[in-house]
Amino acid sequence: MTRVWKWNRPVTVREVLEDLQQERSIAYTTVMTVLDNLHQKGWVRREAEGRAYRYEAVSTRAAYAAALMNDAWSQSDNPAAALVAFFGMMSEEQRRSLRDAVRIVQGPDRPEPQEERDGREASQGENPGSMADHGGR
């Protein structure tokens, strides 16, 4: 899928093969089988072009990642705990991306939750009740 997403256009088995062969030796039939399997699973669609097919991703890489996360989360017997554990694994940059994504989903007309404003102010040292004002205790 990485190779199909990389070009963001319909690709042939030969194109994927040549790209992969820059890194390792691989057989044409292996690439053909993998693309056929991806087609059967519904991850790519294909169109005949002469005696070959052109394969195209059904969804974006981001949509695929989101579907994987949703599937994993929905299988949890405690979704809240799963989210807490997942957020705990995130880097600060990933948490910022998450906050940005939540703002996008909420839209510009929805006010920012008070807890989020308070948390940001505390991290910037502007909150009078912050840990820094109490000697870090």
PDB file of C-alpha atoms in Angstrom:
ATOM      1  CA  MET A   1       0.000   0.000   0.000  1.00  0.00           C
ATOM      2  CA  THR A   2       2.872   2.352   0.725  1.00  0.00           C
ATOM      3  CA  ARG A   3       3.934   2.251  -2.915  1.00  0.00           C
ATOM      4  CA  VAL A   4       0.391   2.800  -4.187  1.00  0.00           C
ATOM      5  CA  TRP A   5      -0.120   5.764  -1.827  1.00  0.00           C
ATOM      6  CA  LYS A   6       3.307   7.149  -2.730  1.00  0.00           C
ATOM      7  CA  TRP A   7       2.322   7.909  -6.324  1.00  0.00           C
ATOM      8  CA  ASN A   8      -1.253   8.912  -5.566  1.00  0.00           C
ATOM      9  CA  ARG A   9      -2.341   7.660  -8.994  1.00  0.00           C
ATOM     10  CA  PRO A  10      -3.164   4.308 -10.583  1.00  0.00           C
ATOM     11  CA  VAL A  11      -0.023   2.155 -10.820  1.00  0.00           C
ATOM     12  CA  THR A  12       0.914  -1.038 -12.640  1.00  0.00           C
ATOM     13  CA  VAL A  13       2.538  -4.119 -11.164  1.00  0.00           C
ATOM     14  CA  ARG A  14       5.633  -3.285 -13.238  1.00  0.00           C
ATOM     15  CA  GLU A  15       5.921   0.218 -11.693  1.00  0.00           C
ATOM     16  CA  VAL A  16       5.649  -1.132  -8.162  1.00  0.00           C
ATOM     17  CA  LEU A  17       8.098  -3.917  -8.996  1.00  0.00           C
ATOM     18  CA  GLU A  18      10.705  -1.516 -10.369  1.00  0.00           C
ATOM     19  CA  ASP A  19      10.353   0.736  -7.345  1.00  0.00           C
ATOM     20  CA  LEU A  20      10.732  -2.164  -4.905  1.00  0.00           C
ATOM     21  CA  GLN A  21      13.702  -3.574  -6.810  1.00  0.00           C
ATOM     22  CA  GLN A  22      15.675  -0.434  -5.977  1.00  0.00           C
ATOM     23  CA  GLU A  23      15.776  -1.748  -2.401  1.00  0.00           C
ATOM     24  CA  ARG A  24      15.673  -5.536  -2.770  1.00  0.00           C
ATOM     25  CA  SER A  25      15.243  -8.381  -5.163  1.00  0.00           C
ATOM     26  CA  ILE A  26      11.601  -9.357  -5.616  1.00  0.00           C
ATOM     27  CA  ALA A  27       9.676 -11.345  -8.220  1.00  0.00           C
ATOM     28  CA  TYR A  28       7.039  -9.877 -10.528  1.00  0.00           C
ATOM     29  CA  THR A  29       4.608 -12.630  -9.473  1.00  0.00           C
ATOM     30  CA  THR A  30       5.027 -11.690  -5.796  1.00  0.00           C
ATOM     31  CA  VAL A  31       4.064  -8.068  -6.450  1.00  0.00           C
ATOM     32  CA  MET A  32       1.198  -9.195  -8.676  1.00  0.00           C
ATOM     33  CA  THR A  33      -0.108 -11.545  -5.955  1.00  0.00           C
ATOM     34  CA  VAL A  34       0.086  -8.871  -3.261  1.00  0.00           C
ATOM     35  CA  LEU A  35      -1.759  -6.308  -5.396  1.00  0.00           C
ATOM     36  CA  ASP A  36      -4.379  -8.927  -6.274  1.00  0.00           C
ATOM     37  CA  ASN A  37      -4.830  -9.720  -2.570  1.00  0.00           C
ATOM     38  CA  LEU A  38      -5.195  -6.005  -1.788  1.00  0.00           C
ATOM     39  CA  HIS A  39      -7.837  -5.808  -4.527  1.00  0.00           C
ATOM     40  CA  GLN A  40      -9.736  -8.808  -3.125  1.00  0.00           C
ATOM     41  CA  LYS A  41      -9.690  -7.211   0.346  1.00  0.00           C
ATOM     42  CA  GLY A  42     -11.091  -3.991  -1.093  1.00  0.00           C
ATOM     43  CA  TRP A  43      -8.060  -1.802  -0.343  1.00  0.00           C
ATOM     44  CA  VAL A  44      -7.363  -1.056  -4.023  1.00  0.00           C
ATOM     45  CA  ARG A  45      -9.503  -0.944  -7.141  1.00  0.00           C
ATOM     46  CA  ARG A  46      -8.173  -1.899 -10.515  1.00  0.00           C
ATOM     47  CA  GLU A  47      -8.861  -1.127 -14.133  1.00  0.00           C
ATOM     48  CA  ALA A  48      -7.732  -3.178 -17.078  1.00  0.00           C
ATOM     49  CA  GLU A  49      -5.201  -1.534 -19.349  1.00  0.00           C
ATOM     50  CA  GLY A  50      -4.374  -3.840 -22.220  1.00  0.00           C
ATOM     51  CA  ARG A  51      -3.252  -7.141 -20.698  1.00  0.00           C
ATOM     52  CA  ALA A  52      -2.344  -5.525 -17.359  1.00  0.00           C
ATOM     53  CA  TYR A  53      -4.187  -3.749 -14.549  1.00  0.00           C
ATOM     54  CA  ARG A  54      -3.710  -0.335 -13.001  1.00  0.00           C
ATOM     55  CA  TYR A  55      -4.247  -0.357  -9.234  1.00  0.00           C
ATOM     56  CA  GLU A  56      -5.437   2.633  -7.215  1.00  0.00           C
ATOM     57  CA  ALA A  57      -5.948   3.043  -3.465  1.00  0.00           C
ATOM     58  CA  VAL A  58      -9.564   3.090  -2.362  1.00  0.00           C
ATOM     59  CA  SER A  59      -8.821   5.452   0.521  1.00  0.00           C
ATOM     60  CA  THR A  60      -6.045   7.732   1.680  1.00  0.00           C
ATOM     61  CA  ARG A  61      -3.304   6.605   4.018  1.00  0.00           C
ATOM     62  CA  ALA A  62      -4.798   8.862   6.733  1.00  0.00           C
ATOM     63  CA  ALA A  63      -8.254   7.308   6.325  1.00  0.00           C
ATOM     64  CA  TYR A  64      -6.720   3.834   6.480  1.00  0.00           C
ATOM     65  CA  ALA A  65      -4.818   4.683   9.687  1.00  0.00           C
ATOM     66  CA  ALA A  66      -7.995   6.140  11.189  1.00  0.00           C
ATOM     67  CA  ALA A  67      -9.936   2.980  10.339  1.00  0.00           C
ATOM     68  CA  LEU A  68      -7.246   0.837  11.996  1.00  0.00           C
ATOM     69  CA  MET A  69      -7.342   2.972  15.157  1.00  0.00           C
ATOM     70  CA  ASN A  70     -11.138   2.900  15.222  1.00  0.00           C
ATOM     71  CA  ASP A  71     -11.174  -0.870  14.771  1.00  0.00           C
ATOM     72  CA  ALA A  72      -8.672  -1.401  17.584  1.00  0.00           C
ATOM     73  CA  TRP A  73     -10.484   1.011  19.892  1.00  0.00           C
ATOM     74  CA  SER A  74     -13.893  -0.549  19.216  1.00  0.00           C
ATOM     75  CA  GLN A  75     -12.562  -3.985  20.189  1.00  0.00           C
ATOM     76  CA  SER A  76     -11.583  -2.793  23.667  1.00  0.00           C
ATOM     77  CA  ASP A  77     -13.745  -3.809  26.613  1.00  0.00           C
ATOM     78  CA  ASN A  78     -12.864  -0.442  28.191  1.00  0.00           C
ATOM     79  CA  PRO A  79     -12.573   2.203  25.468  1.00  0.00           C
ATOM     80  CA  ALA A  80     -11.788   5.041  27.904  1.00  0.00           C
ATOM     81  CA  ALA A  81      -8.884   3.106  29.416  1.00  0.00           C
ATOM     82  CA  ALA A  82      -7.619   2.214  25.942  1.00  0.00           C
ATOM     83  CA  LEU A  83      -7.624   5.895  24.972  1.00  0.00           C
ATOM     84  CA  VAL A  84      -5.815   6.889  28.166  1.00  0.00           C
ATOM     85  CA  ALA A  85      -3.153   4.248  27.492  1.00  0.00           C
ATOM     86  CA  PHE A  86      -2.855   5.349  23.859  1.00  0.00           C
ATOM     87  CA  PHE A  87      -2.528   9.029  24.774  1.00  0.00           C
ATOM     88  CA  GLY A  88       0.122   8.058  27.325  1.00  0.00           C
ATOM     89  CA  MET A  89       2.209   6.559  24.521  1.00  0.00           C
ATOM     90  CA  MET A  90       2.074   9.749  22.446  1.00  0.00           C
ATOM     91  CA  SER A  91       4.929  12.214  22.132  1.00  0.00           C
ATOM     92  CA  GLU A  92       4.279  15.870  22.913  1.00  0.00           C
ATOM     93  CA  GLU A  93       4.207  16.578  19.167  1.00  0.00           C
ATOM     94  CA  GLN A  94       1.557  13.875  18.665  1.00  0.00           C
ATOM     95  CA  ARG A  95      -0.526  15.324  21.522  1.00  0.00           C
ATOM     96  CA  ARG A  96      -0.347  18.770  19.875  1.00  0.00           C
ATOM     97  CA  SER A  97      -1.508  17.193  16.613  1.00  0.00           C
ATOM     98  CA  LEU A  98      -4.371  15.550  18.484  1.00  0.00           C
ATOM     99  CA  ARG A  99      -5.433  18.875  20.029  1.00  0.00           C
ATOM    100  CA  ASP A 100      -5.283  20.500  16.575  1.00  0.00           C
ATOM    101  CA  ALA A 101      -7.400  17.692  15.117  1.00  0.00           C
ATOM    102  CA  VAL A 102     -10.022  18.070  17.867  1.00  0.00           C
ATOM    103  CA  ARG A 103     -10.216  21.815  17.136  1.00  0.00           C
ATOM    104  CA  ILE A 104     -10.727  21.068  13.429  1.00  0.00           C
ATOM    105  CA  VAL A 105     -13.484  18.544  14.143  1.00  0.00           C
ATOM    106  CA  GLN A 106     -15.208  20.884  16.586  1.00  0.00           C
ATOM    107  CA  GLY A 107     -15.144  23.709  14.061  1.00  0.00           C
ATOM    108  CA  PRO A 108     -14.450  27.399  14.533  1.00  0.00           C
ATOM    109  CA  ASP A 109     -17.877  28.214  16.006  1.00  0.00           C
ATOM    110  CA  ARG A 110     -17.469  25.999  19.063  1.00  0.00           C
ATOM    111  CA  PRO A 111     -15.702  27.558  22.014  1.00  0.00           C
ATOM    112  CA  GLU A 112     -12.592  25.898  23.387  1.00  0.00           C
ATOM    113  CA  PRO A 113     -13.344  23.865  26.557  1.00  0.00           C
ATOM    114  CA  GLN A 114     -12.383  25.682  29.794  1.00  0.00           C
ATOM    115  CA  GLU A 115     -10.191  22.749  30.901  1.00  0.00           C
ATOM    116  CA  GLU A 116      -8.094  23.031  27.743  1.00  0.00           C
ATOM    117  CA  ARG A 117      -7.655  26.808  28.192  1.00  0.00           C
ATOM    118  CA  ASP A 118      -6.707  26.284  31.834  1.00  0.00           C
ATOM    119  CA  GLY A 119      -4.203  23.569  30.920  1.00  0.00           C
ATOM    120  CA  ARG A 120      -2.563  25.698  28.270  1.00  0.00           C
ATOM    121  CA  GLU A 121      -2.362  28.725  30.565  1.00  0.00           C
ATOM    122  CA  ALA A 122      -0.820  26.615  33.320  1.00  0.00           C
ATOM    123  CA  SER A 123       1.783  25.246  30.928  1.00  0.00           C
ATOM    124  CA  GLN A 124       2.627  28.802  29.888  1.00  0.00           C
ATOM    125  CA  GLY A 125       2.975  29.967  33.499  1.00  0.00           C
ATOM    126  CA  GLU A 126       0.016  32.359  33.254  1.00  0.00           C
ATOM    127  CA  ASN A 127      -2.323  30.571  35.646  1.00  0.00           C
ATOM    128  CA  PRO A 128      -2.097  32.027  39.158  1.00  0.00           C
ATOM    129  CA  GLY A 129      -2.809  28.592  40.603  1.00  0.00           C
ATOM    130  CA  SER A 130       0.018  26.883  38.735  1.00  0.00           C
ATOM    131  CA  MET A 131       2.589  24.589  40.341  1.00  0.00           C
ATOM    132  CA  ALA A 132       5.343  27.145  39.802  1.00  0.00           C
ATOM    133  CA  ASP A 133       3.591  29.600  42.132  1.00  0.00           C
ATOM    134  CA  HIS A 134       3.597  27.029  44.919  1.00  0.00           C
ATOM    135  CA  GLY A 135       7.259  26.112  44.836  1.00  0.00           C
ATOM    136  CA  GLY A 136       6.539  23.128  42.556  1.00  0.00           C
ATOM    137  CA  ARG A 137       4.402  21.444  45.231  1.00  0.00           C
TER     138      ARG A 137
END
